[in-house]
Coordinates of C-alpha atoms in Angstrom, one line a residue:
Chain A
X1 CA 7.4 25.0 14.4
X2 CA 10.3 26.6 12.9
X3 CA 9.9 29.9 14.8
X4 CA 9.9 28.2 17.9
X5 CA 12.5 25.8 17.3
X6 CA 15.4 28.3 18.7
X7 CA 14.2 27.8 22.4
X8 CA 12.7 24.7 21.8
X9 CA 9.3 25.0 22.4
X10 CA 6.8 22.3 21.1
X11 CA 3.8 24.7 18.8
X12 CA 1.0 23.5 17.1
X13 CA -2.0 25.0 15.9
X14 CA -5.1 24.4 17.9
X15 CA -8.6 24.9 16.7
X16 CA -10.5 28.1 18.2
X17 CA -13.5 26.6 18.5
X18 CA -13.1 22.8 19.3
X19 CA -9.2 22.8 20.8
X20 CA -8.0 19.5 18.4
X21 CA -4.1 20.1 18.3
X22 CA -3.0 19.5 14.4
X23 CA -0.4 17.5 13.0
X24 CA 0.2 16.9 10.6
X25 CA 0.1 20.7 10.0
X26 CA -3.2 21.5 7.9
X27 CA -5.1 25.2 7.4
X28 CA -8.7 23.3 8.6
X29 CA -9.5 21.3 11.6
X30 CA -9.7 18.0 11.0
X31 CA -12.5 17.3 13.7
X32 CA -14.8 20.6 13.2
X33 CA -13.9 21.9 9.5
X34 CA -13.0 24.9 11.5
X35 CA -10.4 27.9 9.6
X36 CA -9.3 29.6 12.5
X37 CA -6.1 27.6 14.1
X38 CA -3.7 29.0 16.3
X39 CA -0.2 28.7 17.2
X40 CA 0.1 27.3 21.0
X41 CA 2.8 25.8 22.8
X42 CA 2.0 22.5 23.9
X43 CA 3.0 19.8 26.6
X44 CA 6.0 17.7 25.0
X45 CA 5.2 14.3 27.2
X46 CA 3.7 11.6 25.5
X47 CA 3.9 8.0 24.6
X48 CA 6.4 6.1 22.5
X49 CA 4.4 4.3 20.2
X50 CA 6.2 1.7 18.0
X51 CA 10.0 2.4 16.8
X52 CA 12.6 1.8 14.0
X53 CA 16.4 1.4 13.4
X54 CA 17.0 2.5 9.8
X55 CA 19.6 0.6 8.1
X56 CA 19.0 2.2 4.3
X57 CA 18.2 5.7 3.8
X58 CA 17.8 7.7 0.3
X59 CA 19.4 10.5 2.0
X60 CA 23.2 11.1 2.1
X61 CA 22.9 12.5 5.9
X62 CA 21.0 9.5 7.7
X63 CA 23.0 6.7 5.2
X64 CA 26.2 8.5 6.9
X65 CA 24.9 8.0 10.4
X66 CA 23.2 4.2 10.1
X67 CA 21.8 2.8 12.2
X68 CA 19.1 5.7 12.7
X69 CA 16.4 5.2 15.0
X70 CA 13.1 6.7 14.6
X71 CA 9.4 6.2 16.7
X72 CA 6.0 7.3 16.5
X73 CA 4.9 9.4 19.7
X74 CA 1.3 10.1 21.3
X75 CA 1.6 13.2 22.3
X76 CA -0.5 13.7 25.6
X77 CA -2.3 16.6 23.8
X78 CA -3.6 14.3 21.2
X79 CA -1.6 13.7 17.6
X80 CA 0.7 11.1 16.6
X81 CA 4.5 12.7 15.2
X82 CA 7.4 11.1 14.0
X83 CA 10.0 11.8 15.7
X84 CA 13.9 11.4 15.3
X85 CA 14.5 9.1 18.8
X86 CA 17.3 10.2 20.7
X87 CA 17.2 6.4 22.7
X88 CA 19.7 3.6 22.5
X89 CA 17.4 1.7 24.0
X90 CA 13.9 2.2 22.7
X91 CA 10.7 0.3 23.9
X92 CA 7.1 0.6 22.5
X93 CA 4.9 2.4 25.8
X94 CA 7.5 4.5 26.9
X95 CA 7.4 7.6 28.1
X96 CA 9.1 10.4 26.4
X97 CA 9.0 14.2 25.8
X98 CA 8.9 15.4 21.8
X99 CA 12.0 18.6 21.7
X100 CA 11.6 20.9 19.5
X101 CA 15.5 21.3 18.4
X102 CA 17.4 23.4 15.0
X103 CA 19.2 21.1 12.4
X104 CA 22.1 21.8 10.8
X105 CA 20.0 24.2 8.2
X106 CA 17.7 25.5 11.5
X107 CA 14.6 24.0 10.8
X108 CA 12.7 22.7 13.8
X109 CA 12.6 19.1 13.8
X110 CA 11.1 16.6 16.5
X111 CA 13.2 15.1 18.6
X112 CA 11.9 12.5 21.2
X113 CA 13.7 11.7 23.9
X114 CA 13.0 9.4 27.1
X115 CA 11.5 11.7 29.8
X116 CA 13.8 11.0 32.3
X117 CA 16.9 12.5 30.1
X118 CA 18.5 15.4 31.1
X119 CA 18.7 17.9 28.2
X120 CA 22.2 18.0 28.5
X121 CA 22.3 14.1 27.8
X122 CA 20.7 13.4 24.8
X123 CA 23.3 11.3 22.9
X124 CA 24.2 11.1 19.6
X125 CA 21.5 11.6 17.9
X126 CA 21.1 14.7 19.0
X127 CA 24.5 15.9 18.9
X128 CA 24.1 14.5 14.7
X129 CA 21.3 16.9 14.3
X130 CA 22.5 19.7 15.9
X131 CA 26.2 19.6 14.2
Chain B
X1 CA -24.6 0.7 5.1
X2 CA -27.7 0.0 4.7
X3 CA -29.0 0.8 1.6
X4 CA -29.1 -2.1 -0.8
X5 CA -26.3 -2.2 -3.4
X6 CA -27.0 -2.8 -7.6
X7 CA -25.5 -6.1 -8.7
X8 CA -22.6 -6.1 -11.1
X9 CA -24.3 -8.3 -13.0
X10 CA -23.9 -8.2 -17.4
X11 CA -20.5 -6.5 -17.1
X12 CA -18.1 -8.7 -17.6
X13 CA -13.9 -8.4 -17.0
X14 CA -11.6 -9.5 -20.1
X15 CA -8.1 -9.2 -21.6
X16 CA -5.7 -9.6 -18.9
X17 CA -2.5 -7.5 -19.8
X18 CA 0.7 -7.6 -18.0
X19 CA 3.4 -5.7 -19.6
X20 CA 6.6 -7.4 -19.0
X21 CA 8.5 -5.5 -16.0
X22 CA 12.3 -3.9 -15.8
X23 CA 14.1 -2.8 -12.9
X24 CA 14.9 0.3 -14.4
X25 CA 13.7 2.3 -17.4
X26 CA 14.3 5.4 -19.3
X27 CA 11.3 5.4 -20.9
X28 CA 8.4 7.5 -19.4
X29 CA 5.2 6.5 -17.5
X30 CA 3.0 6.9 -20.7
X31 CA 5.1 4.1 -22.8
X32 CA 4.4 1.9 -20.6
X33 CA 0.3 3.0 -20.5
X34 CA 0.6 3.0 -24.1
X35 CA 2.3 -0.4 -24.8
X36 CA -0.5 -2.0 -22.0
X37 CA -3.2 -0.3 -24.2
X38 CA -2.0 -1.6 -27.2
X39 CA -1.6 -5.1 -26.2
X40 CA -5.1 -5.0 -24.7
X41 CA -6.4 -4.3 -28.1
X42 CA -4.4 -7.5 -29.6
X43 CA -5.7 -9.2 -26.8
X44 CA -9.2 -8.5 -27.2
X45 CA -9.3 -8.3 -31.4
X46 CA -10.5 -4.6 -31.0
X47 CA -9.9 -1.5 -32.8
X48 CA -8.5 1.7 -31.1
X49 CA -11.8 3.5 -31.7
X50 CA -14.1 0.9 -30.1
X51 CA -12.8 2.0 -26.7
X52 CA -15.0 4.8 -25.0
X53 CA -13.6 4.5 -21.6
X54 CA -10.2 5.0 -20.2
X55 CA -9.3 4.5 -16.7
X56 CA -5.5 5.3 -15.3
X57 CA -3.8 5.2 -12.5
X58 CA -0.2 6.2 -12.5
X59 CA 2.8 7.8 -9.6
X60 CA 5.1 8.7 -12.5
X61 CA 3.0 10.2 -15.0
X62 CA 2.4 13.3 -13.0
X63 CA 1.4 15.9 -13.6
X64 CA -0.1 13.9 -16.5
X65 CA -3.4 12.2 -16.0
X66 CA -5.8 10.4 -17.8
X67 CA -6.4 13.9 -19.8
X68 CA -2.8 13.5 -21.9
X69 CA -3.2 10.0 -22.3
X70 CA -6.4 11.2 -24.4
X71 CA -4.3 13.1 -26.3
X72 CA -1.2 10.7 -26.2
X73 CA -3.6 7.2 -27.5
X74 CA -5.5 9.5 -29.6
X75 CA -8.2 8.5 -28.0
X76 CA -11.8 10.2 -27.7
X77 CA -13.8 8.5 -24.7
X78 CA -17.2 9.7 -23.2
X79 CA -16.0 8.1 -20.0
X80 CA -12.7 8.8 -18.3
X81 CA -11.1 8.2 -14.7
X82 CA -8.0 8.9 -13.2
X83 CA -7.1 6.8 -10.2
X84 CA -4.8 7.9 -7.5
X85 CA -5.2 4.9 -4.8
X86 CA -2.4 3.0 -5.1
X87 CA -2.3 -0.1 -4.5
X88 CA -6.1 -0.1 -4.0
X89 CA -6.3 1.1 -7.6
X90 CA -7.3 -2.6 -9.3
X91 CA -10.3 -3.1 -7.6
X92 CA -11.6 0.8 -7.4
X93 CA -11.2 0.7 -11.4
X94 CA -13.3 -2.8 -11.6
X95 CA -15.9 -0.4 -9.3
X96 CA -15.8 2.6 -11.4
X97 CA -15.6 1.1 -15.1
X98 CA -18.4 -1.7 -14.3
X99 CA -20.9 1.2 -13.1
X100 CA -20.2 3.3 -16.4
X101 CA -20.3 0.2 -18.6
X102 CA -23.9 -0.9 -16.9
X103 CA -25.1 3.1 -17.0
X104 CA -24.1 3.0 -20.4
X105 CA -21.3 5.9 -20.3
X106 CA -19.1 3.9 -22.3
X107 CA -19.1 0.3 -23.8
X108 CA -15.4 -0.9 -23.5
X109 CA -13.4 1.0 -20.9
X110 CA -9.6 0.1 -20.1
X111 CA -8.3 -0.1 -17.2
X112 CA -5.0 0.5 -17.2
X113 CA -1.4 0.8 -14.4
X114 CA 1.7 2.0 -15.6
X115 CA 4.7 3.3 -14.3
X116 CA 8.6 3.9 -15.3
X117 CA 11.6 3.6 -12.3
X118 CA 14.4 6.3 -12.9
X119 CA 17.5 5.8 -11.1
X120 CA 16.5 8.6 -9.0
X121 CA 13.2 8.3 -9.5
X122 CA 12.0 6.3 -6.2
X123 CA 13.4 9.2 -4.3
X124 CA 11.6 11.1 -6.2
X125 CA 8.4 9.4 -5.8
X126 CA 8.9 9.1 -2.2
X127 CA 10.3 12.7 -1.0
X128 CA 7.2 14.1 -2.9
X129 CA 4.5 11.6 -2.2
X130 CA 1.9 13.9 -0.3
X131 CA 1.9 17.2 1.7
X132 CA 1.9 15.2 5.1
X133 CA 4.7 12.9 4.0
X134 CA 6.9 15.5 2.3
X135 CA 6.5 17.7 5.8
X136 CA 6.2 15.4 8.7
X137 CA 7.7 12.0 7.3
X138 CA 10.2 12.2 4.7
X139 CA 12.7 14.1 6.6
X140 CA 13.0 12.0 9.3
X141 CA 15.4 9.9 8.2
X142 CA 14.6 9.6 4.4
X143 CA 13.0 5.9 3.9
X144 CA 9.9 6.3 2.8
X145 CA 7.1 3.6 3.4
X146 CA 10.0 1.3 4.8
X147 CA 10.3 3.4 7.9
X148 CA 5.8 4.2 8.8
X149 CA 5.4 0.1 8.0
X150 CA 8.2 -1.2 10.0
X151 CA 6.7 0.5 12.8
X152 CA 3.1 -0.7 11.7
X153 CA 4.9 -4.7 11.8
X154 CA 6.8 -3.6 15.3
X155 CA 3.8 -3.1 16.9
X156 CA 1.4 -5.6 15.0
X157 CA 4.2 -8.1 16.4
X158 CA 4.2 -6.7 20.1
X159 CA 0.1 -6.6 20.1
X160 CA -0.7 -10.3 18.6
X161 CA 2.6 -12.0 19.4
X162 CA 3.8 -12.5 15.4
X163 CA 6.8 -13.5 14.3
X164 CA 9.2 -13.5 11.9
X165 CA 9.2 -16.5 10.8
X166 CA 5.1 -16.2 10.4
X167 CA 5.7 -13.0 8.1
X168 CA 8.1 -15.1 6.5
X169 CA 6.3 -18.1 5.3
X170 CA 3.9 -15.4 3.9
X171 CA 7.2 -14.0 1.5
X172 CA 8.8 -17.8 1.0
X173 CA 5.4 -19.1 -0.4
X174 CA 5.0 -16.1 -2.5
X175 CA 8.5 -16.6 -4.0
X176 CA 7.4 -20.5 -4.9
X177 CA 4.4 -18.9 -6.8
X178 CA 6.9 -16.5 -8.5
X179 CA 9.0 -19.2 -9.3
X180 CA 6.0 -20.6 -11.8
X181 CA 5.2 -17.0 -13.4
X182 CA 8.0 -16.3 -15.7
X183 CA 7.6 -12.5 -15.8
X184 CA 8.1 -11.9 -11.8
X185 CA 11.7 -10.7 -11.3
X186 CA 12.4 -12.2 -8.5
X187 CA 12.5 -16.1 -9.0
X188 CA 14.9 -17.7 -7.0
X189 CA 14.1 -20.6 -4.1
X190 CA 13.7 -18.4 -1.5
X191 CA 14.2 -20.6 2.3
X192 CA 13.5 -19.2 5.5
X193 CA 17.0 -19.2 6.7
X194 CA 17.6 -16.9 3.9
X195 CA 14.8 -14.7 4.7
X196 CA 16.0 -14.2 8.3
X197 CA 19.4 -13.8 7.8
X198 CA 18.9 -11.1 4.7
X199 CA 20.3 -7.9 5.3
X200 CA 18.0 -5.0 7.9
X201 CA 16.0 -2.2 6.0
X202 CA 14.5 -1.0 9.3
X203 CA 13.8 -3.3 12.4
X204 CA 12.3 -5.5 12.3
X205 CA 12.0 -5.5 8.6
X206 CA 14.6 -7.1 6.3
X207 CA 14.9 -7.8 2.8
X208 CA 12.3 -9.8 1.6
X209 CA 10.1 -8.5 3.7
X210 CA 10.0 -4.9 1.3
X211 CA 9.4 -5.2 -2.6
X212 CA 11.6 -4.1 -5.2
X213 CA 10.2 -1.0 -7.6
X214 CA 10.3 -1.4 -11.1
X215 CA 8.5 -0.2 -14.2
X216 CA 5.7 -1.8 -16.3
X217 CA 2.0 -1.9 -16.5
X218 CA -0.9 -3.8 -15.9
X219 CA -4.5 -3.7 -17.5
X220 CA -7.5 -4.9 -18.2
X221 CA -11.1 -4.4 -20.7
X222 CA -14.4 -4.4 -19.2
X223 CA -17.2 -4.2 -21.4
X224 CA -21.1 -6.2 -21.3
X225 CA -21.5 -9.8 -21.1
X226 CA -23.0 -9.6 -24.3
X227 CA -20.2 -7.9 -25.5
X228 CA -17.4 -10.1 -24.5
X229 CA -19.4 -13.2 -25.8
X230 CA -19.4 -11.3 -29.5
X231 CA -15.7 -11.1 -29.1
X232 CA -15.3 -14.7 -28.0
X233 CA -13.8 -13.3 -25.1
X234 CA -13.5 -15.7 -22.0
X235 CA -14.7 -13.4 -19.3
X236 CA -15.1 -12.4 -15.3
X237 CA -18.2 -11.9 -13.0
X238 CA -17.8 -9.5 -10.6
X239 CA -19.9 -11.0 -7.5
X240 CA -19.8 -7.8 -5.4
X241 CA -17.1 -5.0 -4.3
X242 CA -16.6 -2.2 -1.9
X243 CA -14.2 -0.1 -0.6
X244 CA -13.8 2.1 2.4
X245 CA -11.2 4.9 3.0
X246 CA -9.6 6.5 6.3
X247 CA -10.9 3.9 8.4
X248 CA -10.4 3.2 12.3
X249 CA -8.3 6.6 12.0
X250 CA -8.8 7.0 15.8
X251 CA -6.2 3.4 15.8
X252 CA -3.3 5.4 16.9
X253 CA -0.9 2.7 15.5
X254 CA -2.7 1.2 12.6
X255 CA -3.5 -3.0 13.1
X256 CA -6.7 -3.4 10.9
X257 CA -7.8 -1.9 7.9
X258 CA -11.1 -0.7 6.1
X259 CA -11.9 -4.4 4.7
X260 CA -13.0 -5.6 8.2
X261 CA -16.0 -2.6 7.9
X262 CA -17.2 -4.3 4.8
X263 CA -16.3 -7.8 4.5
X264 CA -20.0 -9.1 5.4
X265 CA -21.7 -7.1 3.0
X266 CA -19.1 -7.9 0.8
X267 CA -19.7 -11.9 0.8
X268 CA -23.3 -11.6 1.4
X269 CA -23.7 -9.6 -1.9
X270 CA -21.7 -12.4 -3.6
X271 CA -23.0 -15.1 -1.8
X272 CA -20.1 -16.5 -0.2
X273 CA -18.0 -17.2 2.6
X274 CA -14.1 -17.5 3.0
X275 CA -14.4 -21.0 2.5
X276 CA -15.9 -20.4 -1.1
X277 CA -12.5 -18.5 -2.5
X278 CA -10.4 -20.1 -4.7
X279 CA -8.1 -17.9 -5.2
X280 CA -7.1 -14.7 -3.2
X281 CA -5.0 -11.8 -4.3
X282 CA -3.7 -9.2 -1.0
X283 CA -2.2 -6.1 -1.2
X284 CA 1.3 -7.3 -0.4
X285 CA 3.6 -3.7 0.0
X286 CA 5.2 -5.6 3.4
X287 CA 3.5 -9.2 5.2
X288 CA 2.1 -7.5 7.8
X289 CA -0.2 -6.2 5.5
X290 CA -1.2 -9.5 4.2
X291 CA -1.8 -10.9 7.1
X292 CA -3.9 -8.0 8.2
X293 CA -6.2 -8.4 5.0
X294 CA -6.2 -12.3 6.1
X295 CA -7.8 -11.5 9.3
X296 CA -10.2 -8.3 8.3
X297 CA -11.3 -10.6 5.0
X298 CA -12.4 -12.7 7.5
X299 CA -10.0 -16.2 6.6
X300 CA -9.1 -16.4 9.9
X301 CA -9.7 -13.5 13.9
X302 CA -8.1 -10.8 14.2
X303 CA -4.8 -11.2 15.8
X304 CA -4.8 -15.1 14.7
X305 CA -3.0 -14.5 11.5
X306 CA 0.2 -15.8 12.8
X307 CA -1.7 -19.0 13.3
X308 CA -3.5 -18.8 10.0
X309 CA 0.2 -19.0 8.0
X310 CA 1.2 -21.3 10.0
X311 CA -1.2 -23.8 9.2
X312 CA -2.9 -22.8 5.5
X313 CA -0.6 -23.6 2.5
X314 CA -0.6 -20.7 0.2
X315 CA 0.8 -22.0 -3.0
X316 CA -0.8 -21.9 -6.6
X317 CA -1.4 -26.0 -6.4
X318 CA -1.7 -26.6 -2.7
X319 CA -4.7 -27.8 -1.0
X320 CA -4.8 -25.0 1.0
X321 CA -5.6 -21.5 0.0
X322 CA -3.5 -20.1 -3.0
X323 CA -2.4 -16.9 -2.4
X324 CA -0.8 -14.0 -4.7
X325 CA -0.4 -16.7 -7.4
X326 CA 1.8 -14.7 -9.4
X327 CA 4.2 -14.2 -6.3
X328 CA 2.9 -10.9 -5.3
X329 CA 4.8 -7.7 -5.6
X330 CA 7.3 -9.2 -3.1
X331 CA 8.6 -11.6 -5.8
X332 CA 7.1 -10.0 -8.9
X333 CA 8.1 -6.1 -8.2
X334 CA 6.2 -3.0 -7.8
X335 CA 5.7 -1.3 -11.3
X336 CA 4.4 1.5 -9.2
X337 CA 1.1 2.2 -9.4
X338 CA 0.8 -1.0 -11.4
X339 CA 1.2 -2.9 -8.5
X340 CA -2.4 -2.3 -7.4
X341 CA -3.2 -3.8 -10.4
X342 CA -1.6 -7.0 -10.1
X343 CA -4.1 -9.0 -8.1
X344 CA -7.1 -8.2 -10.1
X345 CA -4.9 -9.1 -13.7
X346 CA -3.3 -12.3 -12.2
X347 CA -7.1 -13.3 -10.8
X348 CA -8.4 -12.3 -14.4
X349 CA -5.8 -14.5 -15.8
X350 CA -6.8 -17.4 -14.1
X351 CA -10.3 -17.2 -14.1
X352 CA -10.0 -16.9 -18.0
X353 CA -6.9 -18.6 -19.2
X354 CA -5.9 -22.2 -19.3
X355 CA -2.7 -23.7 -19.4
X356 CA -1.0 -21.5 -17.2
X357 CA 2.4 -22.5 -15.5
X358 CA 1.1 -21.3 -12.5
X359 CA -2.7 -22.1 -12.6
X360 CA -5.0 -22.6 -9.7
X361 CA -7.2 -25.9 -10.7
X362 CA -10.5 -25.9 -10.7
X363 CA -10.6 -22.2 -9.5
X364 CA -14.0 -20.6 -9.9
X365 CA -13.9 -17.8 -7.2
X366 CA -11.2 -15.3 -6.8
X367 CA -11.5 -12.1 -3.9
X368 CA -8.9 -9.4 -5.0
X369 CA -8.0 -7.0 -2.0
X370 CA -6.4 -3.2 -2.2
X371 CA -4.8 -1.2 0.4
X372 CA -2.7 2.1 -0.8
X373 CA -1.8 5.9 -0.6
X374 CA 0.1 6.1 2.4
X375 CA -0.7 10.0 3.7
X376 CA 0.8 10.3 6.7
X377 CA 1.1 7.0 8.7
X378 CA -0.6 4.4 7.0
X379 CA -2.4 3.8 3.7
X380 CA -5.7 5.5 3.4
X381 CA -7.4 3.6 1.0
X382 CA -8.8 -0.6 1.0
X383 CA -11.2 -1.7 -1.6
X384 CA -12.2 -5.6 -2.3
X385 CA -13.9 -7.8 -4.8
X386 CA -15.0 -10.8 -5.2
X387 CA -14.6 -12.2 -8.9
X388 CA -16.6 -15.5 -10.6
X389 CA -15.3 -17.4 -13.4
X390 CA -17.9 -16.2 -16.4
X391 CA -19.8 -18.7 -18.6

């Protein structure tokens, strides 16, 4: 996911022989057992979940930026991630796309954002991430 | 399953131990294992050397298991188990030390929880918990359980229409409990305008609703019948257990737990029904927890535990059912891994001692419930039991 953070694609590894998308990221299938994953680019829509707005964090970064919201996504190809949730207004069964975006230190991390967006208008958290 | 399942019967739970709890400590993991161990001897008017079983289970005392605490009580057991469940660690011990007591791999094993709290040290803990955690959890936003459960009660409120007031009267009447157990470190009156107005963790979860992590340890002796009789030792049945891991992990958002898989078995073997319990002890790392082990332990449907709190009384000395009698690790704190101890000492305690500022009359029956290890997005592991007052 880091590699393909710089344009923002979504990969995960995909099973060769059953096609079960992995994440959290493990070296087995967990469906088949399989050993032989590979990196794909997948579809970013899916499904908010259930949400948070953090108002303690253990980390200096997120304690700065408080209130912090976060959700759990369904990802139409099949896991749940966490995502950061780049939505002021959040609501459990919403539609969003999971981006693929740099931090500060460029390591890929999830951002989901309402599908309508434009890229251009993701908001602050976002723009926090990306600084 | 199907295949019929040996009684516990002959073993025989004694010696509850709670090692007084701190906020903080500078003292390692293995004091406080030590310190249980040794008052569990007091307890029990043993020696050292008549213990050939040791069970653990421990956060802090990584990468130290069971092994070093051999070395570090001097101990040599034929029997030893080291216990990573969590909070479902109580009951699993119960499960694992009865079978090598009635196999006859050990005559006296103890069961024992401890844990230290660092300044840093939850951090700690919590950046490092497991692979999945440390890659895919953790560094979104840095909180830990708080963050993966207050989603769990977000959508456990939006599916059954729960509120937080109903989570609420689950925290206030543990706090009451508290208030009768002088070790819990939490022990003032605790009204629900307090518990709504306390300060956000992570919506919708405030302050009470999370517990406070501390140090100490918890532990118990299980040994024959026959054995505990010799020692005049006032004792526990165990009626019947399970436990049941990575369940309903096609749930995309988890809203009932392995204990609903079991829960027949589990009463038949002991036979009993919910309305046979005296006392019960839940898992309590956040409410909606509880009142998911209320519904899948079969008090009251799925989705109807808003209504169950509403109308059951959950004190020590109510008339309705007394619930985490000690005040839970919501009032008590969470000494770590000793917290999945808790329920099965507190209902050891009160199925063997008398006099107790906080005792449960007439209390015969006790079911003890675990949840814990959260991997990714929930906890992976439940267990249960249903203890008997022994003769």
């Amino acid at each position: 996911m880091t590699v393909a953070a710089a344009d923002g694609r979504l990969i995960l590894p995909r099973c060769s022989a059953c096609g079960t998308i992995q994440y959290p990221l493990q070296e087995t299938c967990r469906r088949c057992l399989g050993d032989d994953l590979e990196w794909v680019e997948v579809p970013t829509d899916g499904t908010l979940l259930s949400w948070t707005r953090l108002r303690a964090s253990m980390e200096p970064f997120f304690r700065e930026h408080l209130p912090w919201p976060l959700g759990w996504v369904k990802l139409a190809c099949g896991p749940v991630l966490l995502a950061h949730l780049a939505d002021e207004s959040p609501a459990s069964g919403k539609a969003v796309r999971v981006l693929n975006r740099p931090d500060t230190s460029g390591v890929g991390v999830l951002i989901a954002v309402p599908t309508e967006a434009e890229d251009s208008e993701l908001g602050r958290i976002a723009a926090l991430l990306e600084r | 399953m199907n295949r019929p399942v040996e009684s516990y019967d002959g073993v025989a739970l004694v010696a509850p131990v709670s090692l007084p709890y701190t906020r903080f400590s500078d003292r390692g993991a293995a004091w406080f294992i030590a310190r249980t161990f040794h008052e569990l001897l007091l307890r029990a008017g043993i020696q050292k050397a008549e213990v050939d079983g040791l069970a653990v289970s421990s956060l802090t005392l990584a990468p130290d298991t069971v092994v070093a605490m051999s070395e570090c009580l001097d101990l040599s057991p034929s029997w030893i188990e080291h216990l990573p469940m969590g909070g479902a660690g109580g009951v699993i011990a119960v499960r694992r030390a009865a079978r090598a007591v009635q196999a006859g791999d050990a005559e006296i094993v103890a069961c024992i929880a401890g844990d230290t709290n660092g300044k840093d040290g939850f951090r700690d803990l919590v950046a490092n918990f497991s692979r999945a955690s440390t890659d895919s959890v953790y560094p979104y936003g840095g909180a830990g359980p708080n963050a993966v459960f207050a989603m769990i009660t977000r959508h456990y409120m939006e599916r059954f229409g729960a509120t937080r007031e109903d989570f609420g009267r689950i925290c206030i009447a543990q706090r009451r409990n508290a208030m009768a157990y002088p070790p819990a470190l939490l022990r003032e009156p605790l009204s629900m305008e307090q518990y709504l107005a306390a300060r956000i963790i992570a919506e919708p979860l405030h302050l009470y609703d999370c517990v406070m992590p501390c140090a100490g340890g918890e532990g118990f002796l299980v040994m024959s019948v026959d054995r505990a009789r010799s020692l005049g030792l006032r004792h526990v049945r165990i009626l019947s257990g399970a436990e049941r891991h990575n369940a309903y992990s096609d749930d995309e958002v988890p809203w009932r737990g392995g204990w609903a898989l079991y829960r027949d078995d589990l009463y038949a073997a002991a036979s009993r029904g919910p309305q046979d319990i005296d006392i019960l002890e839940t898992y309590d790392d956040y409410p909606v927890i509880v009142m998911m082990q209320l519904e899948d332990l079969g008090f009251c449907a799925k989705g109807s535990g808003p209504e169950f709190v509403r109308n059951t009384e959950l004190g020590f000395n109510d008339r309705g059912l007394p619930h985490n009698t000690c005040g839970g690790q919501l009032s008590a704190g969470q000494a770590g891994a000793a917290g999945g101890f808790l329920g099965t000492v507190e209902a050891v305690r009160q199925l063997t001692e008398s006099g107790l500022p906080n005792q449960v009359p007439d209390a015969e029956t006790a079911l003890v419930s675990g949840y814990g290890m959260v991997n990714y997005d929930r906890c992976v592991c439940t267990a249960a039991a249903i203890l008997a007052r022994g003769e």
